[in-house]
JSON list of C-alpha atoms in Angstrom, two decimals:
[
{"chain": "T", "resi": 91, "resn": "MET", "atom": "CA", "xyz": [-0.90, -35.56, 76.99]},
{"chain": "T", "resi": 92, "resn": "TYR", "atom": "CA", "xyz": [2.76, -35.05, 75.86]},
{"chain": "T", "resi": 93, "resn": "GLU", "atom": "CA", "xyz": [1.58, -32.48, 73.65]},
{"chain": "T", "resi": 94, "resn": "HIS", "atom": "CA", "xyz": [-0.14, -30.71, 76.50]},
{"chain": "T", "resi": 95, "resn": "ILE", "atom": "CA", "xyz": [3.05, -30.75, 78.67]},
{"chain": "T", "resi": 96, "resn": "LYS", "atom": "CA", "xyz": [5.02, -29.51, 75.54]},
{"chain": "T", "resi": 97, "resn": "ASP", "atom": "CA", "xyz": [2.40, -26.78, 74.85]},
{"chain": "T", "resi": 98, "resn": "ASN", "atom": "CA", "xyz": [3.20, -25.64, 78.40]},
{"chain": "T", "resi": 99, "resn": "ASN", "atom": "CA", "xyz": [7.01, -25.24, 77.48]},
{"chain": "T", "resi": 100, "resn": "PHE", "atom": "CA", "xyz": [7.76, -28.23, 79.68]},
{"chain": "T", "resi": 101, "resn": "LYS", "atom": "CA", "xyz": [7.26, -26.17, 82.97]},
{"chain": "T", "resi": 102, "resn": "GLY", "atom": "CA", "xyz": [4.52, -28.56, 84.34]},
{"chain": "T", "resi": 103, "resn": "ILE", "atom": "CA", "xyz": [0.98, -28.04, 84.92]},
{"chain": "T", "resi": 104, "resn": "ASN", "atom": "CA", "xyz": [-1.13, -26.99, 87.89]},
{"chain": "T", "resi": 105, "resn": "LEU", "atom": "CA", "xyz": [-1.83, -29.38, 90.59]},
{"chain": "T", "resi": 106, "resn": "LYS", "atom": "CA", "xyz": [-5.66, -29.19, 90.18]},
{"chain": "T", "resi": 107, "resn": "LEU", "atom": "CA", "xyz": [-5.57, -30.42, 86.55]},
{"chain": "T", "resi": 108, "resn": "ILE", "atom": "CA", "xyz": [-2.82, -33.01, 87.55]},
{"chain": "T", "resi": 109, "resn": "HIS", "atom": "CA", "xyz": [-5.50, -34.19, 90.26]},
{"chain": "T", "resi": 110, "resn": "THR", "atom": "CA", "xyz": [-8.20, -34.25, 87.56]},
{"chain": "T", "resi": 111, "resn": "TYR", "atom": "CA", "xyz": [-6.03, -36.36, 85.21]},
{"chain": "T", "resi": 112, "resn": "THR", "atom": "CA", "xyz": [-4.94, -38.76, 87.78]},
{"chain": "T", "resi": 113, "resn": "ILE", "atom": "CA", "xyz": [-8.37, -39.55, 89.08]},
{"chain": "T", "resi": 114, "resn": "GLN", "atom": "CA", "xyz": [-9.36, -40.38, 85.57]},
{"chain": "T", "resi": 115, "resn": "ILE", "atom": "CA", "xyz": [-6.38, -42.57, 84.96]},
{"chain": "T", "resi": 116, "resn": "LEU", "atom": "CA", "xyz": [-6.55, -44.32, 88.36]},
{"chain": "T", "resi": 117, "resn": "ASN", "atom": "CA", "xyz": [-10.28, -45.06, 87.54]},
{"chain": "T", "resi": 118, "resn": "SER", "atom": "CA", "xyz": [-9.15, -46.50, 84.03]},
{"chain": "T", "resi": 119, "resn": "LEU", "atom": "CA", "xyz": [-6.47, -48.50, 85.95]},
{"chain": "T", "resi": 120, "resn": "ASN", "atom": "CA", "xyz": [-8.96, -49.94, 88.33]},
{"chain": "T", "resi": 121, "resn": "ILE", "atom": "CA", "xyz": [-11.00, -51.18, 85.59]},
{"chain": "T", "resi": 122, "resn": "LEU", "atom": "CA", "xyz": [-8.17, -52.85, 83.95]},
{"chain": "T", "resi": 123, "resn": "LYS", "atom": "CA", "xyz": [-7.15, -54.39, 87.23]},
{"chain": "T", "resi": 124, "resn": "ASN", "atom": "CA", "xyz": [-10.82, -55.55, 87.80]},
{"chain": "T", "resi": 125, "resn": "HIS", "atom": "CA", "xyz": [-10.46, -57.50, 84.35]},
{"chain": "T", "resi": 126, "resn": "SER", "atom": "CA", "xyz": [-6.63, -58.37, 85.29]},
{"chain": "T", "resi": 127, "resn": "ILE", "atom": "CA", "xyz": [-5.48, -56.40, 82.40]},
{"chain": "T", "resi": 128, "resn": "ILE", "atom": "CA", "xyz": [-1.96, -54.94, 82.33]},
{"chain": "T", "resi": 129, "resn": "HIS", "atom": "CA", "xyz": [-1.78, -51.89, 79.81]},
{"chain": "T", "resi": 130, "resn": "CYS", "atom": "CA", "xyz": [2.12, -52.38, 79.77]},
{"chain": "T", "resi": 131, "resn": "ASP", "atom": "CA", "xyz": [3.05, -49.12, 77.89]},
{"chain": "T", "resi": 132, "resn": "LEU", "atom": "CA", "xyz": [1.43, -46.29, 80.06]},
{"chain": "T", "resi": 133, "resn": "LYS", "atom": "CA", "xyz": [3.08, -42.99, 79.21]},
{"chain": "T", "resi": 134, "resn": "PRO", "atom": "CA", "xyz": [1.94, -39.38, 78.28]},
{"chain": "T", "resi": 135, "resn": "GLU", "atom": "CA", "xyz": [1.80, -40.27, 74.45]},
{"chain": "T", "resi": 136, "resn": "ASN", "atom": "CA", "xyz": [-0.77, -43.15, 75.32]},
{"chain": "T", "resi": 137, "resn": "ILE", "atom": "CA", "xyz": [-3.05, -40.61, 77.20]},
{"chain": "T", "resi": 138, "resn": "LEU", "atom": "CA", "xyz": [-5.26, -38.36, 74.96]},
{"chain": "T", "resi": 139, "resn": "LEU", "atom": "CA", "xyz": [-7.10, -35.36, 75.87]},
{"chain": "T", "resi": 140, "resn": "GLN", "atom": "CA", "xyz": [-10.57, -35.81, 74.51]},
{"chain": "T", "resi": 141, "resn": "GLU", "atom": "CA", "xyz": [-10.84, -32.22, 73.49]},
{"chain": "T", "resi": 142, "resn": "LYS", "atom": "CA", "xyz": [-8.13, -29.45, 73.44]},
{"chain": "T", "resi": 143, "resn": "GLY", "atom": "CA", "xyz": [-8.69, -27.22, 76.30]},
{"chain": "T", "resi": 144, "resn": "LYS", "atom": "CA", "xyz": [-10.84, -29.70, 78.20]},
{"chain": "T", "resi": 145, "resn": "SER", "atom": "CA", "xyz": [-9.56, -32.19, 80.98]},
{"chain": "T", "resi": 146, "resn": "LYS", "atom": "CA", "xyz": [-11.33, -35.38, 79.91]},
{"chain": "T", "resi": 147, "resn": "ILE", "atom": "CA", "xyz": [-8.78, -38.07, 78.96]},
{"chain": "T", "resi": 148, "resn": "LYS", "atom": "CA", "xyz": [-8.67, -41.57, 77.35]},
{"chain": "T", "resi": 149, "resn": "LEU", "atom": "CA", "xyz": [-6.01, -44.29, 77.73]},
{"chain": "T", "resi": 150, "resn": "ILE", "atom": "CA", "xyz": [-4.96, -45.54, 74.24]},
{"chain": "T", "resi": 151, "resn": "ASP", "atom": "CA", "xyz": [-2.74, -48.15, 72.71]},
{"chain": "T", "resi": 152, "resn": "PHE", "atom": "CA", "xyz": [-3.32, -51.45, 74.12]},
{"chain": "T", "resi": 153, "resn": "GLY", "atom": "CA", "xyz": [-1.01, -53.15, 71.73]},
{"chain": "T", "resi": 154, "resn": "SER", "atom": "CA", "xyz": [1.47, -54.39, 74.46]},
{"chain": "T", "resi": 155, "resn": "SER", "atom": "CA", "xyz": [-1.36, -55.10, 77.00]},
{"chain": "T", "resi": 156, "resn": "CYS", "atom": "CA", "xyz": [-1.88, -58.47, 78.33]},
{"chain": "T", "resi": 157, "resn": "PHE", "atom": "CA", "xyz": [-3.78, -60.60, 80.84]},
{"chain": "T", "resi": 158, "resn": "GLU", "atom": "CA", "xyz": [-2.08, -61.02, 84.26]},
{"chain": "T", "resi": 159, "resn": "SER", "atom": "CA", "xyz": [-2.55, -64.67, 83.67]},
{"chain": "T", "resi": 160, "resn": "LYS", "atom": "CA", "xyz": [-1.29, -64.61, 80.01]},
{"chain": "T", "resi": 161, "resn": "LYS", "atom": "CA", "xyz": [1.79, -62.35, 79.60]},
{"chain": "T", "resi": 162, "resn": "LEU", "atom": "CA", "xyz": [2.88, -62.21, 76.04]},
{"chain": "T", "resi": 163, "resn": "TYR", "atom": "CA", "xyz": [6.16, -59.98, 76.35]},
{"chain": "T", "resi": 164, "resn": "THR", "atom": "CA", "xyz": [9.07, -59.54, 78.65]},
{"chain": "T", "resi": 165, "resn": "TYR", "atom": "CA", "xyz": [10.44, -56.37, 77.25]},
{"chain": "T", "resi": 166, "resn": "ILE", "atom": "CA", "xyz": [7.60, -53.92, 77.81]},
{"chain": "T", "resi": 167, "resn": "GLN", "atom": "CA", "xyz": [6.99, -50.35, 78.78]},
{"chain": "T", "resi": 168, "resn": "SER", "atom": "CA", "xyz": [8.72, -47.13, 77.62]},
{"chain": "T", "resi": 169, "resn": "ARG", "atom": "CA", "xyz": [12.05, -46.82, 79.25]},
{"chain": "T", "resi": 170, "resn": "PHE", "atom": "CA", "xyz": [11.23, -43.50, 81.23]},
{"chain": "T", "resi": 171, "resn": "TYR", "atom": "CA", "xyz": [8.19, -45.31, 82.71]},
{"chain": "T", "resi": 172, "resn": "ARG", "atom": "CA", "xyz": [9.64, -48.82, 82.94]},
{"chain": "T", "resi": 173, "resn": "ALA", "atom": "CA", "xyz": [9.16, -50.40, 86.40]},
{"chain": "T", "resi": 174, "resn": "PRO", "atom": "CA", "xyz": [12.09, -51.96, 88.11]},
{"chain": "T", "resi": 175, "resn": "GLU", "atom": "CA", "xyz": [10.56, -55.52, 88.05]},
{"chain": "T", "resi": 176, "resn": "ILE", "atom": "CA", "xyz": [10.70, -55.32, 84.21]},
{"chain": "T", "resi": 177, "resn": "MET", "atom": "CA", "xyz": [14.17, -54.25, 84.10]},
{"chain": "T", "resi": 178, "resn": "LEU", "atom": "CA", "xyz": [15.09, -57.13, 86.62]},
{"chain": "T", "resi": 179, "resn": "GLY", "atom": "CA", "xyz": [13.32, -59.55, 84.49]},
{"chain": "T", "resi": 180, "resn": "ILE", "atom": "CA", "xyz": [11.13, -60.70, 87.42]},
{"chain": "T", "resi": 181, "resn": "SER", "atom": "CA", "xyz": [7.33, -61.57, 87.33]},
{"chain": "T", "resi": 182, "resn": "TYR", "atom": "CA", "xyz": [4.97, -58.27, 87.15]},
{"chain": "T", "resi": 183, "resn": "THR", "atom": "CA", "xyz": [1.37, -57.57, 87.81]},
{"chain": "T", "resi": 184, "resn": "THR", "atom": "CA", "xyz": [-0.86, -54.41, 87.15]},
{"chain": "T", "resi": 185, "resn": "ALA", "atom": "CA", "xyz": [1.50, -52.75, 89.60]},
{"chain": "T", "resi": 186, "resn": "ILE", "atom": "CA", "xyz": [3.89, -52.07, 86.70]},
{"chain": "T", "resi": 187, "resn": "ASP", "atom": "CA", "xyz": [0.85, -49.53, 85.44]},
{"chain": "T", "resi": 188, "resn": "MET", "atom": "CA", "xyz": [0.78, -47.87, 88.83]},
{"chain": "T", "resi": 189, "resn": "TRP", "atom": "CA", "xyz": [4.64, -47.27, 88.62]},
{"chain": "T", "resi": 190, "resn": "SER", "atom": "CA", "xyz": [4.21, -45.77, 85.23]},
{"chain": "T", "resi": 191, "resn": "LEU", "atom": "CA", "xyz": [1.40, -43.52, 86.63]},
{"chain": "T", "resi": 192, "resn": "GLY", "atom": "CA", "xyz": [3.68, -42.09, 89.46]},
{"chain": "T", "resi": 193, "resn": "CYS", "atom": "CA", "xyz": [6.24, -41.27, 86.77]},
{"chain": "T", "resi": 194, "resn": "ILE", "atom": "CA", "xyz": [3.76, -39.72, 84.66]},
{"chain": "T", "resi": 195, "resn": "VAL", "atom": "CA", "xyz": [2.34, -37.56, 87.59]},
{"chain": "T", "resi": 196, "resn": "ALA", "atom": "CA", "xyz": [5.93, -36.51, 88.56]},
{"chain": "T", "resi": 197, "resn": "GLU", "atom": "CA", "xyz": [6.39, -35.46, 84.86]},
{"chain": "T", "resi": 198, "resn": "LEU", "atom": "CA", "xyz": [3.11, -33.57, 84.80]},
{"chain": "T", "resi": 199, "resn": "TYR", "atom": "CA", "xyz": [4.11, -31.61, 87.96]},
{"chain": "T", "resi": 200, "resn": "SER", "atom": "CA", "xyz": [7.82, -30.86, 86.88]},
{"chain": "T", "resi": 201, "resn": "GLY", "atom": "CA", "xyz": [7.51, -30.93, 82.96]},
{"chain": "T", "resi": 202, "resn": "PHE", "atom": "CA", "xyz": [10.43, -33.39, 82.74]},
{"chain": "T", "resi": 203, "resn": "PRO", "atom": "CA", "xyz": [10.46, -37.10, 83.20]},
{"chain": "T", "resi": 204, "resn": "ILE", "atom": "CA", "xyz": [11.61, -38.12, 86.84]},
{"chain": "T", "resi": 205, "resn": "PHE", "atom": "CA", "xyz": [13.83, -40.97, 85.45]},
{"chain": "T", "resi": 206, "resn": "PRO", "atom": "CA", "xyz": [15.27, -39.97, 82.10]},
{"chain": "T", "resi": 207, "resn": "GLY", "atom": "CA", "xyz": [17.69, -42.77, 81.80]},
{"chain": "T", "resi": 208, "resn": "GLU", "atom": "CA", "xyz": [19.48, -43.20, 78.39]},
{"chain": "T", "resi": 209, "resn": "SER", "atom": "CA", "xyz": [19.79, -46.92, 78.85]},
{"chain": "T", "resi": 210, "resn": "GLU", "atom": "CA", "xyz": [18.27, -49.46, 81.08]},
{"chain": "T", "resi": 211, "resn": "ALA", "atom": "CA", "xyz": [21.37, -49.51, 83.52]},
{"chain": "T", "resi": 212, "resn": "GLU", "atom": "CA", "xyz": [21.12, -45.72, 83.68]},
{"chain": "T", "resi": 213, "resn": "GLN", "atom": "CA", "xyz": [17.54, -45.90, 84.30]},
{"chain": "T", "resi": 214, "resn": "MET", "atom": "CA", "xyz": [18.02, -48.40, 87.22]},
{"chain": "T", "resi": 215, "resn": "ASP", "atom": "CA", "xyz": [20.76, -46.01, 88.57]},
{"chain": "T", "resi": 216, "resn": "LEU", "atom": "CA", "xyz": [18.29, -42.98, 88.51]},
{"chain": "T", "resi": 217, "resn": "ILE", "atom": "CA", "xyz": [15.76, -45.02, 90.22]},
{"chain": "T", "resi": 218, "resn": "MET", "atom": "CA", "xyz": [18.17, -46.32, 92.87]},
{"chain": "T", "resi": 219, "resn": "GLU", "atom": "CA", "xyz": [19.43, -42.71, 93.71]},
{"chain": "T", "resi": 220, "resn": "VAL", "atom": "CA", "xyz": [15.78, -41.95, 94.76]},
{"chain": "T", "resi": 221, "resn": "ILE", "atom": "CA", "xyz": [14.41, -45.24, 96.02]},
{"chain": "T", "resi": 222, "resn": "GLY", "atom": "CA", "xyz": [17.48, -47.06, 97.16]},
{"chain": "T", "resi": 223, "resn": "VAL", "atom": "CA", "xyz": [18.93, -50.54, 95.95]},
{"chain": "T", "resi": 224, "resn": "PRO", "atom": "CA", "xyz": [16.34, -53.31, 95.57]},
{"chain": "T", "resi": 225, "resn": "PRO", "atom": "CA", "xyz": [15.86, -55.70, 98.77]},
{"chain": "T", "resi": 226, "resn": "ILE", "atom": "CA", "xyz": [18.58, -58.41, 98.93]},
{"chain": "T", "resi": 227, "resn": "GLU", "atom": "CA", "xyz": [15.95, -61.03, 98.92]},
{"chain": "T", "resi": 228, "resn": "LEU", "atom": "CA", "xyz": [14.93, -59.84, 95.49]},
{"chain": "T", "resi": 229, "resn": "LEU", "atom": "CA", "xyz": [18.46, -59.65, 94.12]},
{"chain": "T", "resi": 230, "resn": "LYS", "atom": "CA", "xyz": [19.28, -63.35, 95.36]},
{"chain": "T", "resi": 231, "resn": "VAL", "atom": "CA", "xyz": [16.40, -64.45, 92.90]},
{"chain": "T", "resi": 232, "resn": "LEU", "atom": "CA", "xyz": [18.24, -63.04, 90.04]},
{"chain": "T", "resi": 233, "resn": "VAL", "atom": "CA", "xyz": [21.39, -64.83, 90.55]}
]
């Protein structure tokens, strides 16, 4: 998928194609959720176009994946696609893959990552500029 974005000169792709890709990724994530599996590294590089010029995709690289009940790692997800709960060090679920998907869809549309932080702190700053500060109840758990 990254190569597809790159081949389009980072100008984004048309909405119909984004819709087609998104439906397929959602179907894949639904299957994973039904089996309580978290991909943990959803990003354009881990979405393959099955054939150049075609719209059928495959999710790949399940090396960081885990079952919701048996989490292996706390430092997961590539930074541009990392969910806030991972950066905050709190418990996570399959919802982190949905966060990554949202970031991917925005990137497919614009051609560039929506939150291109160069560090985890900058990443959180960029997210908070768009979404706002996490709820105080959540931040109290961290102290």
